[in-house]
Amino acid sequence: MVPAPAYLALSAVLFTLGAVGVLVRRNALIIFMAVELMLNSVNLAFVTFARQHGSIDGQVAVFFVLVVAAVEVVVGLALIVDIFRSRETVDIDDVDLLRG
Amino acid sequence: MEWAVFVPTAALALAGGVGVIAARQPVHSALALLMVLASLAVSYLLLAAQFIAVLQVIIYAGAIVVLFLFVIMLLHARSGEGPREKLPRQRAEAYVFAALYLGVLLAAALGAAAPLASIAAEFGTAQQVGESLFTTYLLPFELASVILLVGIVAATVLGRRPPEHAGRGKG
């Protein structure tokens, strides 16, 4: 049997990788994929805790995370396409109209 | 026995995670993301979450990654990163804080060492998850459909080409 902390450690490392991706990369598409990585690592933690406590609630939470992630990707990619159409770039450093 | 499946799966997931954030081409990032998603589906099976594993393959690998690939191909021209850095210190600081954060997360994860509960054979089947969804979580389940509708409407509005005669005044 693989103990729960092994899965949780994998989840923690994946979440940190996603956070580094969001902080370091400037291509909006890759930042988006890093956010998906973080959502998936949280899903892994949910499933691990559901198994650890023998309760199905954690798996139901993963279901809702999946729904929100799907909608987030659809709306976010539509925004990126719209920005690309008007500004010809997906580099987030080039989209700074709100800069003070 | 389970270790023989878990260790290669975890290694593939970590390699894919590094690939997502390190790849030069967005297409390579998307394929690395696909590898992470498939590896996590395998670990869901190890954790007795067969329904979630199937959902992971259908929704994430089947729909979301394909959507990413479509958009990458749509924006292929000039979708790279320029050499310019507006915040030159951001990269180094990001690594430092990520390392600290990982330390905190690992301390919390390894501190959560409790024995695994014994579970029934039907734990994690579509029937059991569905029963929970349609009884305890009925209201959130219905709200999820509203969220999906909002997503459809938003994508349609944002993806619409502006009418030709109106010009591009909103940009």
PDB file of N, CA and C in Angstrom, chain B residues 105-167:
ATOM      1  N   LEU B 105       4.483  23.266   2.130  1.00  0.00           N
ATOM      2  CA  LEU B 105       3.497  22.288   1.663  1.00  0.00           C
ATOM      3  C   LEU B 105       3.919  20.869   2.022  1.00  0.00           C
ATOM      4  N   LEU B 106       5.234  20.566   1.837  1.00  0.00           N
ATOM      5  CA  LEU B 106       5.698  19.205   2.122  1.00  0.00           C
ATOM      6  C   LEU B 106       5.611  18.913   3.614  1.00  0.00           C
ATOM      7  N   ALA B 107       5.925  19.931   4.450  1.00  0.00           N
ATOM      8  CA  ALA B 107       5.807  19.716   5.889  1.00  0.00           C
ATOM      9  C   ALA B 107       4.368  19.387   6.253  1.00  0.00           C
ATOM     10  N   ALA B 108       3.420  20.124   5.650  1.00  0.00           N
ATOM     11  CA  ALA B 108       2.013  19.865   5.940  1.00  0.00           C
ATOM     12  C   ALA B 108       1.603  18.491   5.421  1.00  0.00           C
ATOM     13  N   ALA B 109       2.085  18.124   4.205  1.00  0.00           N
ATOM     14  CA  ALA B 109       1.667  16.855   3.603  1.00  0.00           C
ATOM     15  C   ALA B 109       2.204  15.676   4.396  1.00  0.00           C
ATOM     16  N   LEU B 110       3.488  15.761   4.809  1.00  0.00           N
ATOM     17  CA  LEU B 110       4.055  14.637   5.538  1.00  0.00           C
ATOM     18  C   LEU B 110       3.533  14.584   6.965  1.00  0.00           C
ATOM     19  N   GLY B 111       3.015  15.705   7.453  1.00  0.00           N
ATOM     20  CA  GLY B 111       2.423  15.687   8.784  1.00  0.00           C
ATOM     21  C   GLY B 111       1.039  15.066   8.804  1.00  0.00           C
ATOM     22  N   ALA B 112       0.435  14.891   7.625  1.00  0.00           N
ATOM     23  CA  ALA B 112      -0.928  14.366   7.545  1.00  0.00           C
ATOM     24  C   ALA B 112      -0.925  12.857   7.503  1.00  0.00           C
ATOM     25  N   ALA B 113       0.043  12.220   8.149  1.00  0.00           N
ATOM     26  CA  ALA B 113       0.166  10.775   8.057  1.00  0.00           C
ATOM     27  C   ALA B 113      -0.865  10.092   8.952  1.00  0.00           C
ATOM     28  N   ALA B 114      -1.966   9.685   8.354  1.00  0.00           N
ATOM     29  CA  ALA B 114      -2.957   8.879   9.055  1.00  0.00           C
ATOM     30  C   ALA B 114      -3.130   7.596   8.247  1.00  0.00           C
ATOM     31  N   PRO B 115      -3.456   6.516   8.913  1.00  0.00           N
ATOM     32  CA  PRO B 115      -3.641   5.270   8.144  1.00  0.00           C
ATOM     33  C   PRO B 115      -4.829   5.384   7.206  1.00  0.00           C
ATOM     34  N   LEU B 116      -4.744   4.686   6.065  1.00  0.00           N
ATOM     35  CA  LEU B 116      -5.847   4.696   5.113  1.00  0.00           C
ATOM     36  C   LEU B 116      -7.040   3.961   5.703  1.00  0.00           C
ATOM     37  N   ALA B 117      -8.221   4.535   5.504  1.00  0.00           N
ATOM     38  CA  ALA B 117      -9.431   3.874   5.988  1.00  0.00           C
ATOM     39  C   ALA B 117      -9.702   2.643   5.140  1.00  0.00           C
ATOM     40  N   SER B 118     -10.341   1.661   5.750  1.00  0.00           N
ATOM     41  CA  SER B 118     -10.766   0.509   4.948  1.00  0.00           C
ATOM     42  C   SER B 118     -12.051   0.889   4.216  1.00  0.00           C
ATOM     43  N   ILE B 119     -12.097   0.544   2.929  1.00  0.00           N
ATOM     44  CA  ILE B 119     -13.221   0.988   2.114  1.00  0.00           C
ATOM     45  C   ILE B 119     -13.923  -0.208   1.507  1.00  0.00           C
ATOM     46  N   ALA B 120     -15.194  -0.002   1.174  1.00  0.00           N
ATOM     47  CA  ALA B 120     -15.953  -1.064   0.528  1.00  0.00           C
ATOM     48  C   ALA B 120     -15.500  -1.207  -0.918  1.00  0.00           C
ATOM     49  N   ALA B 121     -15.865  -2.305  -1.540  1.00  0.00           N
ATOM     50  CA  ALA B 121     -15.410  -2.576  -2.910  1.00  0.00           C
ATOM     51  C   ALA B 121     -15.998  -1.584  -3.893  1.00  0.00           C
ATOM     52  N   GLU B 122     -17.234  -1.046  -3.605  1.00  0.00           N
ATOM     53  CA  GLU B 122     -17.861  -0.154  -4.578  1.00  0.00           C
ATOM     54  C   GLU B 122     -17.494   1.304  -4.333  1.00  0.00           C
ATOM     55  N   PHE B 123     -16.451   1.580  -3.505  1.00  0.00           N
ATOM     56  CA  PHE B 123     -16.052   2.958  -3.233  1.00  0.00           C
ATOM     57  C   PHE B 123     -15.554   3.613  -4.517  1.00  0.00           C
ATOM     58  N   GLY B 124     -16.106   4.796  -4.839  1.00  0.00           N
ATOM     59  CA  GLY B 124     -15.620   5.540  -5.993  1.00  0.00           C
ATOM     60  C   GLY B 124     -16.237   5.158  -7.312  1.00  0.00           C
ATOM     61  N   THR B 125     -17.231   4.280  -7.314  1.00  0.00           N
ATOM     62  CA  THR B 125     -17.884   3.971  -8.587  1.00  0.00           C
ATOM     63  C   THR B 125     -18.803   5.115  -8.994  1.00  0.00           C
ATOM     64  N   ALA B 126     -19.208   5.094 -10.270  1.00  0.00           N
ATOM     65  CA  ALA B 126     -20.106   6.142 -10.755  1.00  0.00           C
ATOM     66  C   ALA B 126     -21.400   6.136  -9.947  1.00  0.00           C
ATOM     67  N   GLN B 127     -21.843   4.937  -9.524  1.00  0.00           N
ATOM     68  CA  GLN B 127     -23.091   4.861  -8.770  1.00  0.00           C
ATOM     69  C   GLN B 127     -22.962   5.594  -7.442  1.00  0.00           C
ATOM     70  N   GLN B 128     -21.846   5.382  -6.737  1.00  0.00           N
ATOM     71  CA  GLN B 128     -21.720   5.997  -5.421  1.00  0.00           C
ATOM     72  C   GLN B 128     -21.535   7.518  -5.538  1.00  0.00           C
ATOM     73  N   VAL B 129     -20.692   7.949  -6.497  1.00  0.00           N
ATOM     74  CA  VAL B 129     -20.514   9.388  -6.679  1.00  0.00           C
ATOM     75  C   VAL B 129     -21.835  10.030  -7.112  1.00  0.00           C
ATOM     76  N   GLY B 130     -22.566   9.340  -7.999  1.00  0.00           N
ATOM     77  CA  GLY B 130     -23.826   9.882  -8.470  1.00  0.00           C
ATOM     78  C   GLY B 130     -24.859  10.004  -7.366  1.00  0.00           C
ATOM     79  N   GLU B 131     -24.907   9.016  -6.484  1.00  0.00           N
ATOM     80  CA  GLU B 131     -25.853   9.096  -5.355  1.00  0.00           C
ATOM     81  C   GLU B 131     -25.561  10.314  -4.501  1.00  0.00           C
ATOM     82  N   SER B 132     -24.267  10.546  -4.246  1.00  0.00           N
ATOM     83  CA  SER B 132     -23.898  11.714  -3.441  1.00  0.00           C
ATOM     84  C   SER B 132     -24.246  13.009  -4.171  1.00  0.00           C
ATOM     85  N   LEU B 133     -23.995  13.033  -5.488  1.00  0.00           N
ATOM     86  CA  LEU B 133     -24.269  14.249  -6.265  1.00  0.00           C
ATOM     87  C   LEU B 133     -25.755  14.588  -6.275  1.00  0.00           C
ATOM     88  N   PHE B 134     -26.611  13.575  -6.361  1.00  0.00           N
ATOM     89  CA  PHE B 134     -28.038  13.846  -6.520  1.00  0.00           C
ATOM     90  C   PHE B 134     -28.786  13.893  -5.207  1.00  0.00           C
ATOM     91  N   THR B 135     -28.077  13.699  -4.086  1.00  0.00           N
ATOM     92  CA  THR B 135     -28.763  13.847  -2.793  1.00  0.00           C
ATOM     93  C   THR B 135     -28.132  14.986  -1.993  1.00  0.00           C
ATOM     94  N   THR B 136     -26.925  14.735  -1.457  1.00  0.00           N
ATOM     95  CA  THR B 136     -26.294  15.742  -0.597  1.00  0.00           C
ATOM     96  C   THR B 136     -25.948  17.004  -1.376  1.00  0.00           C
ATOM     97  N   TYR B 137     -25.441  16.828  -2.615  1.00  0.00           N
ATOM     98  CA  TYR B 137     -24.906  17.962  -3.367  1.00  0.00           C
ATOM     99  C   TYR B 137     -25.816  18.340  -4.523  1.00  0.00           C
ATOM    100  N   LEU B 138     -27.133  18.216  -4.338  1.00  0.00           N
ATOM    101  CA  LEU B 138     -28.043  18.480  -5.458  1.00  0.00           C
ATOM    102  C   LEU B 138     -27.987  19.944  -5.879  1.00  0.00           C
ATOM    103  N   LEU B 139     -28.004  20.872  -4.914  1.00  0.00           N
ATOM    104  CA  LEU B 139     -28.010  22.303  -5.269  1.00  0.00           C
ATOM    105  C   LEU B 139     -26.720  22.716  -5.980  1.00  0.00           C
ATOM    106  N   PRO B 140     -25.518  22.377  -5.443  1.00  0.00           N
ATOM    107  CA  PRO B 140     -24.299  22.698  -6.208  1.00  0.00           C
ATOM    108  C   PRO B 140     -24.279  22.064  -7.590  1.00  0.00           C
ATOM    109  N   PHE B 141     -24.852  20.863  -7.704  1.00  0.00           N
ATOM    110  CA  PHE B 141     -24.875  20.193  -9.011  1.00  0.00           C
ATOM    111  C   PHE B 141     -25.690  21.003 -10.014  1.00  0.00           C
ATOM    112  N   GLU B 142     -26.851  21.507  -9.562  1.00  0.00           N
ATOM    113  CA  GLU B 142     -27.666  22.312 -10.472  1.00  0.00           C
ATOM    114  C   GLU B 142     -26.972  23.633 -10.802  1.00  0.00           C
ATOM    115  N   LEU B 143     -26.295  24.221  -9.783  1.00  0.00           N
ATOM    116  CA  LEU B 143     -25.563  25.467 -10.043  1.00  0.00           C
ATOM    117  C   LEU B 143     -24.440  25.241 -11.050  1.00  0.00           C
ATOM    118  N   ALA B 144     -23.857  24.031 -11.042  1.00  0.00           N
ATOM    119  CA  ALA B 144     -22.791  23.731 -12.014  1.00  0.00           C
ATOM    120  C   ALA B 144     -23.319  23.849 -13.433  1.00  0.00           C
ATOM    121  N   SER B 145     -24.582  23.452 -13.642  1.00  0.00           N
ATOM    122  CA  SER B 145     -25.130  23.578 -14.998  1.00  0.00           C
ATOM    123  C   SER B 145     -25.260  25.048 -15.381  1.00  0.00           C
ATOM    124  N   VAL B 146     -25.604  25.915 -14.403  1.00  0.00           N
ATOM    125  CA  VAL B 146     -25.681  27.345 -14.702  1.00  0.00           C
ATOM    126  C   VAL B 146     -24.306  27.877 -15.084  1.00  0.00           C
ATOM    127  N   ILE B 147     -23.262  27.424 -14.341  1.00  0.00           N
ATOM    128  CA  ILE B 147     -21.902  27.873 -14.655  1.00  0.00           C
ATOM    129  C   ILE B 147     -21.510  27.449 -16.064  1.00  0.00           C
ATOM    130  N   LEU B 148     -21.869  26.212 -16.437  1.00  0.00           N
ATOM    131  CA  LEU B 148     -21.546  25.749 -17.793  1.00  0.00           C
ATOM    132  C   LEU B 148     -22.264  26.594 -18.834  1.00  0.00           C
ATOM    133  N   LEU B 149     -23.530  26.972 -18.538  1.00  0.00           N
ATOM    134  CA  LEU B 149     -24.268  27.818 -19.480  1.00  0.00           C
ATOM    135  C   LEU B 149     -23.580  29.173 -19.624  1.00  0.00           C
ATOM    136  N   VAL B 150     -23.131  29.745 -18.484  1.00  0.00           N
ATOM    137  CA  VAL B 150     -22.412  31.024 -18.529  1.00  0.00           C
ATOM    138  C   VAL B 150     -21.167  30.892 -19.406  1.00  0.00           C
ATOM    139  N   GLY B 151     -20.460  29.752 -19.273  1.00  0.00           N
ATOM    140  CA  GLY B 151     -19.274  29.541 -20.090  1.00  0.00           C
ATOM    141  C   GLY B 151     -19.598  29.514 -21.571  1.00  0.00           C
ATOM    142  N   ILE B 152     -20.694  28.827 -21.926  1.00  0.00           N
ATOM    143  CA  ILE B 152     -21.071  28.747 -23.345  1.00  0.00           C
ATOM    144  C   ILE B 152     -21.377  30.143 -23.879  1.00  0.00           C
ATOM    145  N   VAL B 153     -22.199  30.909 -23.112  1.00  0.00           N
ATOM    146  CA  VAL B 153     -22.584  32.245 -23.581  1.00  0.00           C
ATOM    147  C   VAL B 153     -21.355  33.146 -23.698  1.00  0.00           C
ATOM    148  N   ALA B 154     -20.480  33.085 -22.688  1.00  0.00           N
ATOM    149  CA  ALA B 154     -19.298  33.954 -22.698  1.00  0.00           C
ATOM    150  C   ALA B 154     -18.397  33.626 -23.881  1.00  0.00           C
ATOM    151  N   ALA B 155     -18.179  32.329 -24.137  1.00  0.00           N
ATOM    152  CA  ALA B 155     -17.304  31.962 -25.257  1.00  0.00           C
ATOM    153  C   ALA B 155     -17.914  32.403 -26.581  1.00  0.00           C
ATOM    154  N   THR B 156     -19.257  32.299 -26.710  1.00  0.00           N
ATOM    155  CA  THR B 156     -19.902  32.716 -27.955  1.00  0.00           C
ATOM    156  C   THR B 156     -19.750  34.216 -28.160  1.00  0.00           C
ATOM    157  N   VAL B 157     -19.982  34.994 -27.086  1.00  0.00           N
ATOM    158  CA  VAL B 157     -19.899  36.450 -27.213  1.00  0.00           C
ATOM    159  C   VAL B 157     -18.469  36.880 -27.497  1.00  0.00           C
ATOM    160  N   LEU B 158     -17.497  36.295 -26.753  1.00  0.00           N
ATOM    161  CA  LEU B 158     -16.108  36.721 -26.932  1.00  0.00           C
ATOM    162  C   LEU B 158     -15.559  36.272 -28.274  1.00  0.00           C
ATOM    163  N   GLY B 159     -16.013  35.106 -28.770  1.00  0.00           N
ATOM    164  CA  GLY B 159     -15.453  34.590 -30.000  1.00  0.00           C
ATOM    165  C   GLY B 159     -16.075  35.177 -31.245  1.00  0.00           C
ATOM    166  N   ARG B 160     -17.147  35.965 -31.089  1.00  0.00           N
ATOM    167  CA  ARG B 160     -17.844  36.516 -32.253  1.00  0.00           C
ATOM    168  C   ARG B 160     -16.981  37.571 -32.923  1.00  0.00           C
ATOM    169  N   ARG B 161     -16.948  37.551 -34.253  1.00  0.00           N
ATOM    170  CA  ARG B 161     -16.226  38.613 -34.959  1.00  0.00           C
ATOM    171  C   ARG B 161     -17.054  39.886 -34.903  1.00  0.00           C
ATOM    172  N   PRO B 162     -16.431  41.049 -34.715  1.00  0.00           N
ATOM    173  CA  PRO B 162     -17.209  42.286 -34.693  1.00  0.00           C
ATOM    174  C   PRO B 162     -17.820  42.543 -36.058  1.00  0.00           C
ATOM    175  N   PRO B 163     -19.039  43.159 -36.122  1.00  0.00           N
ATOM    176  CA  PRO B 163     -19.642  43.452 -37.427  1.00  0.00           C
ATOM    177  C   PRO B 163     -18.760  44.381 -38.240  1.00  0.00           C
ATOM    178  N   GLU B 164     -18.719  44.149 -39.551  1.00  0.00           N
ATOM    179  CA  GLU B 164     -17.772  44.870 -40.398  1.00  0.00           C
ATOM    180  C   GLU B 164     -18.018  46.368 -40.422  1.00  0.00           C
ATOM    181  N   HIS B 165     -19.316  46.764 -40.514  1.00  0.00           N
ATOM    182  CA  HIS B 165     -19.605  48.191 -40.690  1.00  0.00           C
ATOM    183  C   HIS B 165     -19.358  48.990 -39.421  1.00  0.00           C
ATOM    184  N   ALA B 166     -19.330  48.332 -38.255  1.00  0.00           N
ATOM    185  CA  ALA B 166     -19.203  49.084 -37.007  1.00  0.00           C
ATOM    186  C   ALA B 166     -17.756  49.455 -36.712  1.00  0.00           C
ATOM    187  N   GLY B 167     -16.783  48.906 -37.451  1.00  0.00           N
ATOM    188  CA  GLY B 167     -15.396  49.221 -37.177  1.00  0.00           C
ATOM    189  C   GLY B 167     -14.929  48.531 -35.917  1.00  0.00           C
TER     190      GLY B 167
END
